[in-house]
Structure formats: C-alpha cells, structure tokens
Amino acid sequence: MNENGIKRKNLLLHICCAPDACVPVPDLLNEGWNVRGFFYGSNIHPYDEYMKRLEALEILRKKTGIECEISEYNPNEWLEKIHGLENEPEGGRRCEKCFALQLEAGACLAKKFGFENFCTTLTISPHKNVNLINSLGLEISNSNGITWQNRIWRKNNGFLRSVKTSKELGLYRQNYCGCCFSNRNQ
C-alpha cells in the first residue's frame, strides 16, 4: 500500500545489468509500482564478467531497496538454446533468441510469484531494437497471462541518465552485451 492506502500494483522487472536498471527502477518506484527485479545471467561470459555484473546489481539493490531474484547461472544451457546462431551478426537472430530466452524466464517467474505486470530494462540501450524487445515482451507476457508494460527507457535521455547515475554509484559498466559472441568483436 502507498501512503494513501491504495494497493500498489506488482511488477517484475527483468534487469539485464545494474547500469541499465538505474533509470527504470527509481522511475517505476516513483510511479507507485511494487517492483521486484529479476536478473538472468546465463548469457554472460566469462564467469568473472557475470560476477562483476552481479556485484553491481547488489549495489543498486541496496541503494534502491528492491528485492531481486537471480536465476541459476547456466551458460551451457544458454549455449545449447542459441546453437546454430553463433555466427549471426550482432543485433541479428542470435540476439532475438537471447532476448526471448531472458523474457520467457522473467515472464514465467512473474507468473509463479503472482505478479500481474512485467517489464525489462533492455530498452534503455541505444544499441538494441526496442520494437523487437517490446514485441517479444508482449507476446511472451500474453502467453503467460500477465500484462506487458511497454516501455522505451532510453527516451527522455534515459540512457544518458543511466550512465550518469551508474558513475555516481560506482557501478561496473561493461563494454559488451555479455555473450561470448559479442565479446569476440571487442
């Protein structure tokens, strides 16, 4: 309940990384949502990179006070699911499959916890296809009986705000999406 006695709506927020969550988390809280985070990291390679991102998320979690669910780290399962897409260009079918895997895991968790609403931080990046992400989110949410919150977090200088806030908080800021295939292009 908020200060006016009105029940807050529950929302599970898929968090791809702490810097990208710096804007969505406080904005959603300010809108009155009861937010719980969800971090899917099986797409992140190598393991020490995964741990850096998890540590940054813990800093953000403590700063904002939100609870976060962390999926089991299983990069071999992720690699099996994207098999055959290894040579796709960045932003191609491999990325679409990866987004879908992350959003499906989040939607299933939202359903399990009884959250009525679901959203992602992925749309803060200027490097990602927001129409594709929101389309996948809507389709996956609908198939799980939850409501997709269609957001484009990079609007209104969202990406620049996230860079500024992540620097202020001293968060680790990565230079690739996380998968071993995008890292080879660095």
JSON list of C-alpha atoms in Angstrom, two decimals:
[
{"chain": "A", "resi": 1, "resn": "MET", "atom": "CA", "xyz": [0.00, 0.00, 0.00]},
{"chain": "A", "resi": 2, "resn": "ASN", "atom": "CA", "xyz": [1.14, 3.51, -0.65]},
{"chain": "A", "resi": 3, "resn": "GLU", "atom": "CA", "xyz": [0.81, 6.47, 1.71]},
{"chain": "A", "resi": 4, "resn": "ASN", "atom": "CA", "xyz": [-2.80, 6.97, 0.57]},
{"chain": "A", "resi": 5, "resn": "GLY", "atom": "CA", "xyz": [-3.80, 3.40, 1.41]},
{"chain": "A", "resi": 6, "resn": "ILE", "atom": "CA", "xyz": [-4.01, 2.37, -2.25]},
{"chain": "A", "resi": 7, "resn": "LYS", "atom": "CA", "xyz": [-2.67, -1.06, -3.11]},
{"chain": "A", "resi": 8, "resn": "ARG", "atom": "CA", "xyz": [0.41, -0.86, -5.30]},
{"chain": "A", "resi": 9, "resn": "LYS", "atom": "CA", "xyz": [0.45, -3.00, -8.45]},
{"chain": "A", "resi": 10, "resn": "ASN", "atom": "CA", "xyz": [3.16, -5.64, -8.61]},
{"chain": "A", "resi": 11, "resn": "LEU", "atom": "CA", "xyz": [5.71, -5.54, -11.41]},
{"chain": "A", "resi": 12, "resn": "LEU", "atom": "CA", "xyz": [8.59, -7.89, -12.14]},
{"chain": "A", "resi": 13, "resn": "LEU", "atom": "CA", "xyz": [11.39, -6.01, -13.85]},
{"chain": "A", "resi": 14, "resn": "HIS", "atom": "CA", "xyz": [13.84, -8.03, -15.95]},
{"chain": "A", "resi": 15, "resn": "ILE", "atom": "CA", "xyz": [17.24, -6.45, -15.30]},
{"chain": "A", "resi": 16, "resn": "CYS", "atom": "CA", "xyz": [19.91, -7.09, -17.90]},
{"chain": "A", "resi": 17, "resn": "CYS", "atom": "CA", "xyz": [22.53, -5.20, -15.85]},
{"chain": "A", "resi": 18, "resn": "ALA", "atom": "CA", "xyz": [22.69, -2.72, -12.99]},
{"chain": "A", "resi": 19, "resn": "PRO", "atom": "CA", "xyz": [23.63, 0.34, -15.10]},
{"chain": "A", "resi": 20, "resn": "ASP", "atom": "CA", "xyz": [20.64, -0.24, -17.36]},
{"chain": "A", "resi": 21, "resn": "ALA", "atom": "CA", "xyz": [18.38, -0.51, -14.30]},
{"chain": "A", "resi": 22, "resn": "CYS", "atom": "CA", "xyz": [19.49, 2.85, -12.83]},
{"chain": "A", "resi": 23, "resn": "VAL", "atom": "CA", "xyz": [16.63, 4.69, -14.53]},
{"chain": "A", "resi": 24, "resn": "PRO", "atom": "CA", "xyz": [13.80, 2.12, -14.71]},
{"chain": "A", "resi": 25, "resn": "VAL", "atom": "CA", "xyz": [13.93, 1.11, -11.03]},
{"chain": "A", "resi": 26, "resn": "PRO", "atom": "CA", "xyz": [13.53, 4.58, -9.49]},
{"chain": "A", "resi": 27, "resn": "ASP", "atom": "CA", "xyz": [11.11, 5.69, -12.21]},
{"chain": "A", "resi": 28, "resn": "LEU", "atom": "CA", "xyz": [8.84, 2.69, -11.61]},
{"chain": "A", "resi": 29, "resn": "LEU", "atom": "CA", "xyz": [9.03, 3.13, -7.84]},
{"chain": "A", "resi": 30, "resn": "ASN", "atom": "CA", "xyz": [8.14, 6.82, -8.26]},
{"chain": "A", "resi": 31, "resn": "GLU", "atom": "CA", "xyz": [5.14, 5.78, -10.38]},
{"chain": "A", "resi": 32, "resn": "GLY", "atom": "CA", "xyz": [3.92, 3.71, -7.44]},
{"chain": "A", "resi": 33, "resn": "TRP", "atom": "CA", "xyz": [4.79, 0.21, -8.61]},
{"chain": "A", "resi": 34, "resn": "ASN", "atom": "CA", "xyz": [5.79, -2.56, -6.21]},
{"chain": "A", "resi": 35, "resn": "VAL", "atom": "CA", "xyz": [8.93, -3.61, -8.11]},
{"chain": "A", "resi": 36, "resn": "ARG", "atom": "CA", "xyz": [10.88, -6.83, -7.82]},
{"chain": "A", "resi": 37, "resn": "GLY", "atom": "CA", "xyz": [13.93, -7.32, -10.01]},
{"chain": "A", "resi": 38, "resn": "PHE", "atom": "CA", "xyz": [14.91, -10.40, -11.96]},
{"chain": "A", "resi": 39, "resn": "PHE", "atom": "CA", "xyz": [18.46, -10.98, -13.22]},
{"chain": "A", "resi": 40, "resn": "TYR", "atom": "CA", "xyz": [19.05, -13.61, -15.89]},
{"chain": "A", "resi": 41, "resn": "GLY", "atom": "CA", "xyz": [22.77, -14.02, -16.45]},
{"chain": "A", "resi": 42, "resn": "SER", "atom": "CA", "xyz": [23.32, -17.32, -18.25]},
{"chain": "A", "resi": 43, "resn": "ASN", "atom": "CA", "xyz": [24.09, -15.37, -21.43]},
{"chain": "A", "resi": 44, "resn": "ILE", "atom": "CA", "xyz": [27.05, -13.64, -19.76]},
{"chain": "A", "resi": 45, "resn": "HIS", "atom": "CA", "xyz": [30.54, -14.96, -20.39]},
{"chain": "A", "resi": 46, "resn": "PRO", "atom": "CA", "xyz": [33.01, -15.50, -18.81]},
{"chain": "A", "resi": 47, "resn": "TYR", "atom": "CA", "xyz": [32.05, -16.23, -15.22]},
{"chain": "A", "resi": 48, "resn": "ASP", "atom": "CA", "xyz": [34.12, -13.36, -13.76]},
{"chain": "A", "resi": 49, "resn": "GLU", "atom": "CA", "xyz": [32.15, -10.97, -16.01]},
{"chain": "A", "resi": 50, "resn": "TYR", "atom": "CA", "xyz": [28.92, -12.45, -14.64]},
{"chain": "A", "resi": 51, "resn": "MET", "atom": "CA", "xyz": [30.17, -11.90, -11.08]},
{"chain": "A", "resi": 52, "resn": "LYS", "atom": "CA", "xyz": [31.11, -8.25, -11.76]},
{"chain": "A", "resi": 53, "resn": "ARG", "atom": "CA", "xyz": [27.59, -7.62, -13.04]},
{"chain": "A", "resi": 54, "resn": "LEU", "atom": "CA", "xyz": [26.03, -9.43, -10.10]},
{"chain": "A", "resi": 55, "resn": "GLU", "atom": "CA", "xyz": [28.10, -7.34, -7.65]},
{"chain": "A", "resi": 56, "resn": "ALA", "atom": "CA", "xyz": [26.98, -4.14, -9.40]},
{"chain": "A", "resi": 57, "resn": "LEU", "atom": "CA", "xyz": [23.37, -5.30, -9.14]},
{"chain": "A", "resi": 58, "resn": "GLU", "atom": "CA", "xyz": [23.80, -5.83, -5.41]},
{"chain": "A", "resi": 59, "resn": "ILE", "atom": "CA", "xyz": [25.00, -2.23, -5.02]},
{"chain": "A", "resi": 60, "resn": "LEU", "atom": "CA", "xyz": [21.94, -0.98, -6.92]},
{"chain": "A", "resi": 61, "resn": "ARG", "atom": "CA", "xyz": [19.62, -3.28, -4.99]},
{"chain": "A", "resi": 62, "resn": "LYS", "atom": "CA", "xyz": [20.89, -1.90, -1.67]},
{"chain": "A", "resi": 63, "resn": "LYS", "atom": "CA", "xyz": [20.59, 1.69, -2.93]},
{"chain": "A", "resi": 64, "resn": "THR", "atom": "CA", "xyz": [17.01, 1.27, -4.16]},
{"chain": "A", "resi": 65, "resn": "GLY", "atom": "CA", "xyz": [15.77, -1.28, -1.63]},
{"chain": "A", "resi": 66, "resn": "ILE", "atom": "CA", "xyz": [14.20, -3.58, -4.22]},
{"chain": "A", "resi": 67, "resn": "GLU", "atom": "CA", "xyz": [14.29, -7.33, -3.92]},
{"chain": "A", "resi": 68, "resn": "CYS", "atom": "CA", "xyz": [15.87, -9.25, -6.77]},
{"chain": "A", "resi": 69, "resn": "GLU", "atom": "CA", "xyz": [15.57, -12.80, -7.96]},
{"chain": "A", "resi": 70, "resn": "ILE", "atom": "CA", "xyz": [18.71, -14.23, -9.53]},
{"chain": "A", "resi": 71, "resn": "SER", "atom": "CA", "xyz": [18.33, -17.08, -12.00]},
{"chain": "A", "resi": 72, "resn": "GLU", "atom": "CA", "xyz": [20.69, -20.00, -11.84]},
{"chain": "A", "resi": 73, "resn": "TYR", "atom": "CA", "xyz": [23.87, -19.36, -13.82]},
{"chain": "A", "resi": 74, "resn": "ASN", "atom": "CA", "xyz": [23.80, -21.95, -16.58]},
{"chain": "A", "resi": 75, "resn": "PRO", "atom": "CA", "xyz": [25.79, -20.78, -19.63]},
{"chain": "A", "resi": 76, "resn": "ASN", "atom": "CA", "xyz": [25.87, -24.27, -21.16]},
{"chain": "A", "resi": 77, "resn": "GLU", "atom": "CA", "xyz": [22.07, -24.34, -21.32]},
{"chain": "A", "resi": 78, "resn": "TRP", "atom": "CA", "xyz": [22.08, -20.87, -22.93]},
{"chain": "A", "resi": 79, "resn": "LEU", "atom": "CA", "xyz": [24.66, -22.02, -25.50]},
{"chain": "A", "resi": 80, "resn": "GLU", "atom": "CA", "xyz": [22.51, -25.07, -26.32]},
{"chain": "A", "resi": 81, "resn": "LYS", "atom": "CA", "xyz": [19.46, -22.86, -26.86]},
{"chain": "A", "resi": 82, "resn": "ILE", "atom": "CA", "xyz": [21.21, -20.49, -29.25]},
{"chain": "A", "resi": 83, "resn": "HIS", "atom": "CA", "xyz": [23.06, -23.29, -31.06]},
{"chain": "A", "resi": 84, "resn": "GLY", "atom": "CA", "xyz": [23.26, -22.62, -34.77]},
{"chain": "A", "resi": 85, "resn": "LEU", "atom": "CA", "xyz": [23.14, -18.83, -34.29]},
{"chain": "A", "resi": 86, "resn": "GLU", "atom": "CA", "xyz": [26.76, -18.39, -33.19]},
{"chain": "A", "resi": 87, "resn": "ASN", "atom": "CA", "xyz": [27.83, -16.65, -36.40]},
{"chain": "A", "resi": 88, "resn": "GLU", "atom": "CA", "xyz": [24.88, -14.30, -36.61]},
{"chain": "A", "resi": 89, "resn": "PRO", "atom": "CA", "xyz": [25.82, -10.61, -36.68]},
{"chain": "A", "resi": 90, "resn": "GLU", "atom": "CA", "xyz": [25.36, -8.52, -33.55]},
{"chain": "A", "resi": 91, "resn": "GLY", "atom": "CA", "xyz": [21.70, -7.47, -33.42]},
{"chain": "A", "resi": 92, "resn": "GLY", "atom": "CA", "xyz": [20.62, -10.44, -35.55]},
{"chain": "A", "resi": 93, "resn": "ARG", "atom": "CA", "xyz": [18.69, -13.64, -34.86]},
{"chain": "A", "resi": 94, "resn": "ARG", "atom": "CA", "xyz": [21.00, -14.70, -32.00]},
{"chain": "A", "resi": 95, "resn": "CYS", "atom": "CA", "xyz": [20.17, -11.52, -30.11]},
{"chain": "A", "resi": 96, "resn": "GLU", "atom": "CA", "xyz": [16.46, -12.02, -30.77]},
{"chain": "A", "resi": 97, "resn": "LYS", "atom": "CA", "xyz": [16.68, -15.56, -29.38]},
{"chain": "A", "resi": 98, "resn": "CYS", "atom": "CA", "xyz": [18.65, -14.32, -26.35]},
{"chain": "A", "resi": 99, "resn": "PHE", "atom": "CA", "xyz": [16.08, -11.59, -25.63]},
{"chain": "A", "resi": 100, "resn": "ALA", "atom": "CA", "xyz": [13.29, -14.17, -25.90]},
{"chain": "A", "resi": 101, "resn": "LEU", "atom": "CA", "xyz": [15.08, -16.56, -23.51]},
{"chain": "A", "resi": 102, "resn": "GLN", "atom": "CA", "xyz": [15.54, -13.82, -20.93]},
{"chain": "A", "resi": 103, "resn": "LEU", "atom": "CA", "xyz": [11.99, -12.53, -21.24]},
{"chain": "A", "resi": 104, "resn": "GLU", "atom": "CA", "xyz": [10.48, -16.03, -21.14]},
{"chain": "A", "resi": 105, "resn": "ALA", "atom": "CA", "xyz": [12.37, -16.77, -17.92]},
{"chain": "A", "resi": 106, "resn": "GLY", "atom": "CA", "xyz": [11.14, -13.50, -16.45]},
{"chain": "A", "resi": 107, "resn": "ALA", "atom": "CA", "xyz": [7.53, -13.97, -17.51]},
{"chain": "A", "resi": 108, "resn": "CYS", "atom": "CA", "xyz": [7.48, -17.47, -16.03]},
{"chain": "A", "resi": 109, "resn": "LEU", "atom": "CA", "xyz": [8.84, -16.10, -12.76]},
{"chain": "A", "resi": 110, "resn": "ALA", "atom": "CA", "xyz": [6.30, -13.26, -12.75]},
{"chain": "A", "resi": 111, "resn": "LYS", "atom": "CA", "xyz": [3.51, -15.80, -13.21]},
{"chain": "A", "resi": 112, "resn": "LYS", "atom": "CA", "xyz": [4.94, -18.03, -10.47]},
{"chain": "A", "resi": 113, "resn": "PHE", "atom": "CA", "xyz": [5.07, -15.13, -7.97]},
{"chain": "A", "resi": 114, "resn": "GLY", "atom": "CA", "xyz": [1.64, -13.82, -8.98]},
{"chain": "A", "resi": 115, "resn": "PHE", "atom": "CA", "xyz": [2.93, -10.57, -10.45]},
{"chain": "A", "resi": 116, "resn": "GLU", "atom": "CA", "xyz": [0.39, -9.03, -12.79]},
{"chain": "A", "resi": 117, "resn": "ASN", "atom": "CA", "xyz": [2.91, -6.93, -14.73]},
{"chain": "A", "resi": 118, "resn": "PHE", "atom": "CA", "xyz": [6.25, -7.46, -16.42]},
{"chain": "A", "resi": 119, "resn": "CYS", "atom": "CA", "xyz": [8.82, -5.15, -17.99]},
{"chain": "A", "resi": 120, "resn": "THR", "atom": "CA", "xyz": [12.51, -5.07, -18.99]},
{"chain": "A", "resi": 121, "resn": "THR", "atom": "CA", "xyz": [15.46, -2.71, -18.78]},
{"chain": "A", "resi": 122, "resn": "LEU", "atom": "CA", "xyz": [16.71, -3.83, -22.21]},
{"chain": "A", "resi": 123, "resn": "THR", "atom": "CA", "xyz": [15.05, -0.86, -23.93]},
{"chain": "A", "resi": 124, "resn": "ILE", "atom": "CA", "xyz": [17.40, 1.67, -22.34]},
{"chain": "A", "resi": 125, "resn": "SER", "atom": "CA", "xyz": [20.25, 0.72, -24.65]},
{"chain": "A", "resi": 126, "resn": "PRO", "atom": "CA", "xyz": [20.69, 2.71, -27.84]},
{"chain": "A", "resi": 127, "resn": "HIS", "atom": "CA", "xyz": [22.17, -0.48, -29.36]},
{"chain": "A", "resi": 128, "resn": "LYS", "atom": "CA", "xyz": [19.07, -2.66, -29.01]},
{"chain": "A", "resi": 129, "resn": "ASN", "atom": "CA", "xyz": [15.94, -2.93, -31.15]},
{"chain": "A", "resi": 130, "resn": "VAL", "atom": "CA", "xyz": [13.22, -1.64, -28.81]},
{"chain": "A", "resi": 131, "resn": "ASN", "atom": "CA", "xyz": [10.38, -2.57, -31.17]},
{"chain": "A", "resi": 132, "resn": "LEU", "atom": "CA", "xyz": [11.60, -6.17, -31.25]},
{"chain": "A", "resi": 133, "resn": "ILE", "atom": "CA", "xyz": [12.05, -6.28, -27.47]},
{"chain": "A", "resi": 134, "resn": "ASN", "atom": "CA", "xyz": [8.61, -4.84, -26.74]},
{"chain": "A", "resi": 135, "resn": "SER", "atom": "CA", "xyz": [7.01, -7.13, -29.35]},
{"chain": "A", "resi": 136, "resn": "LEU", "atom": "CA", "xyz": [8.65, -10.20, -27.79]},
{"chain": "A", "resi": 137, "resn": "GLY", "atom": "CA", "xyz": [7.74, -8.99, -24.30]},
{"chain": "A", "resi": 138, "resn": "LEU", "atom": "CA", "xyz": [4.09, -8.54, -25.25]},
{"chain": "A", "resi": 139, "resn": "GLU", "atom": "CA", "xyz": [3.85, -11.94, -26.95]},
{"chain": "A", "resi": 140, "resn": "ILE", "atom": "CA", "xyz": [5.59, -13.78, -24.09]},
{"chain": "A", "resi": 141, "resn": "SER", "atom": "CA", "xyz": [3.64, -11.95, -21.40]},
{"chain": "A", "resi": 142, "resn": "ASN", "atom": "CA", "xyz": [0.33, -12.63, -23.10]},
{"chain": "A", "resi": 143, "resn": "SER", "atom": "CA", "xyz": [1.15, -16.33, -23.37]},
{"chain": "A", "resi": 144, "resn": "ASN", "atom": "CA", "xyz": [1.83, -16.35, -19.61]},
{"chain": "A", "resi": 145, "resn": "GLY", "atom": "CA", "xyz": [-1.31, -14.41, -18.68]},
{"chain": "A", "resi": 146, "resn": "ILE", "atom": "CA", "xyz": [0.47, -11.29, -17.45]},
{"chain": "A", "resi": 147, "resn": "THR", "atom": "CA", "xyz": [0.47, -7.69, -18.65]},
{"chain": "A", "resi": 148, "resn": "TRP", "atom": "CA", "xyz": [3.47, -6.36, -20.53]},
{"chain": "A", "resi": 149, "resn": "GLN", "atom": "CA", "xyz": [4.44, -2.80, -19.65]},
{"chain": "A", "resi": 150, "resn": "ASN", "atom": "CA", "xyz": [5.62, -1.39, -22.96]},
{"chain": "A", "resi": 151, "resn": "ARG", "atom": "CA", "xyz": [8.48, 0.97, -22.11]},
{"chain": "A", "resi": 152, "resn": "ILE", "atom": "CA", "xyz": [11.29, 2.60, -24.02]},
{"chain": "A", "resi": 153, "resn": "TRP", "atom": "CA", "xyz": [13.60, 3.62, -21.23]},
{"chain": "A", "resi": 154, "resn": "ARG", "atom": "CA", "xyz": [16.11, 5.41, -23.46]},
{"chain": "A", "resi": 155, "resn": "LYS", "atom": "CA", "xyz": [13.53, 8.13, -24.17]},
{"chain": "A", "resi": 156, "resn": "ASN", "atom": "CA", "xyz": [13.95, 11.46, -22.38]},
{"chain": "A", "resi": 157, "resn": "ASN", "atom": "CA", "xyz": [17.72, 10.99, -22.08]},
{"chain": "A", "resi": 158, "resn": "GLY", "atom": "CA", "xyz": [17.22, 7.71, -20.22]},
{"chain": "A", "resi": 159, "resn": "PHE", "atom": "CA", "xyz": [20.48, 6.24, -21.45]},
{"chain": "A", "resi": 160, "resn": "LEU", "atom": "CA", "xyz": [22.46, 9.36, -20.50]},
{"chain": "A", "resi": 161, "resn": "ARG", "atom": "CA", "xyz": [20.78, 9.42, -17.09]},
{"chain": "A", "resi": 162, "resn": "SER", "atom": "CA", "xyz": [21.74, 5.77, -16.58]},
{"chain": "A", "resi": 163, "resn": "VAL", "atom": "CA", "xyz": [25.39, 6.49, -17.44]},
{"chain": "A", "resi": 164, "resn": "LYS", "atom": "CA", "xyz": [25.46, 9.42, -15.01]},
{"chain": "A", "resi": 165, "resn": "THR", "atom": "CA", "xyz": [23.75, 7.51, -12.18]},
{"chain": "A", "resi": 166, "resn": "SER", "atom": "CA", "xyz": [25.87, 4.39, -12.62]},
{"chain": "A", "resi": 167, "resn": "LYS", "atom": "CA", "xyz": [29.02, 6.55, -12.38]},
{"chain": "A", "resi": 168, "resn": "GLU", "atom": "CA", "xyz": [27.70, 8.27, -9.26]},
{"chain": "A", "resi": 169, "resn": "LEU", "atom": "CA", "xyz": [27.04, 4.86, -7.67]},
{"chain": "A", "resi": 170, "resn": "GLY", "atom": "CA", "xyz": [30.39, 3.46, -8.79]},
{"chain": "A", "resi": 171, "resn": "LEU", "atom": "CA", "xyz": [28.75, 0.62, -10.71]},
{"chain": "A", "resi": 172, "resn": "TYR", "atom": "CA", "xyz": [30.75, -1.61, -13.00]},
{"chain": "A", "resi": 173, "resn": "ARG", "atom": "CA", "xyz": [29.80, -0.68, -16.55]},
{"chain": "A", "resi": 174, "resn": "GLN", "atom": "CA", "xyz": [30.52, -3.33, -19.18]},
{"chain": "A", "resi": 175, "resn": "ASN", "atom": "CA", "xyz": [31.50, -2.69, -22.80]},
{"chain": "A", "resi": 176, "resn": "TYR", "atom": "CA", "xyz": [29.63, -5.60, -24.43]},
{"chain": "A", "resi": 177, "resn": "CYS", "atom": "CA", "xyz": [26.23, -7.23, -24.02]},
{"chain": "A", "resi": 178, "resn": "GLY", "atom": "CA", "xyz": [27.67, -10.22, -22.21]},
{"chain": "A", "resi": 179, "resn": "CYS", "atom": "CA", "xyz": [27.68, -13.13, -24.58]},
{"chain": "A", "resi": 180, "resn": "CYS", "atom": "CA", "xyz": [30.90, -14.71, -25.74]},
{"chain": "A", "resi": 181, "resn": "PHE", "atom": "CA", "xyz": [29.99, -13.99, -29.36]},
{"chain": "A", "resi": 182, "resn": "SER", "atom": "CA", "xyz": [29.63, -10.24, -28.85]},
{"chain": "A", "resi": 183, "resn": "ASN", "atom": "CA", "xyz": [32.80, -10.19, -26.77]},
{"chain": "A", "resi": 184, "resn": "ARG", "atom": "CA", "xyz": [34.86, -11.59, -29.67]},
{"chain": "A", "resi": 185, "resn": "ASN", "atom": "CA", "xyz": [34.09, -8.38, -31.57]},
{"chain": "A", "resi": 186, "resn": "GLN", "atom": "CA", "xyz": [35.68, -6.19, -28.88]}
]
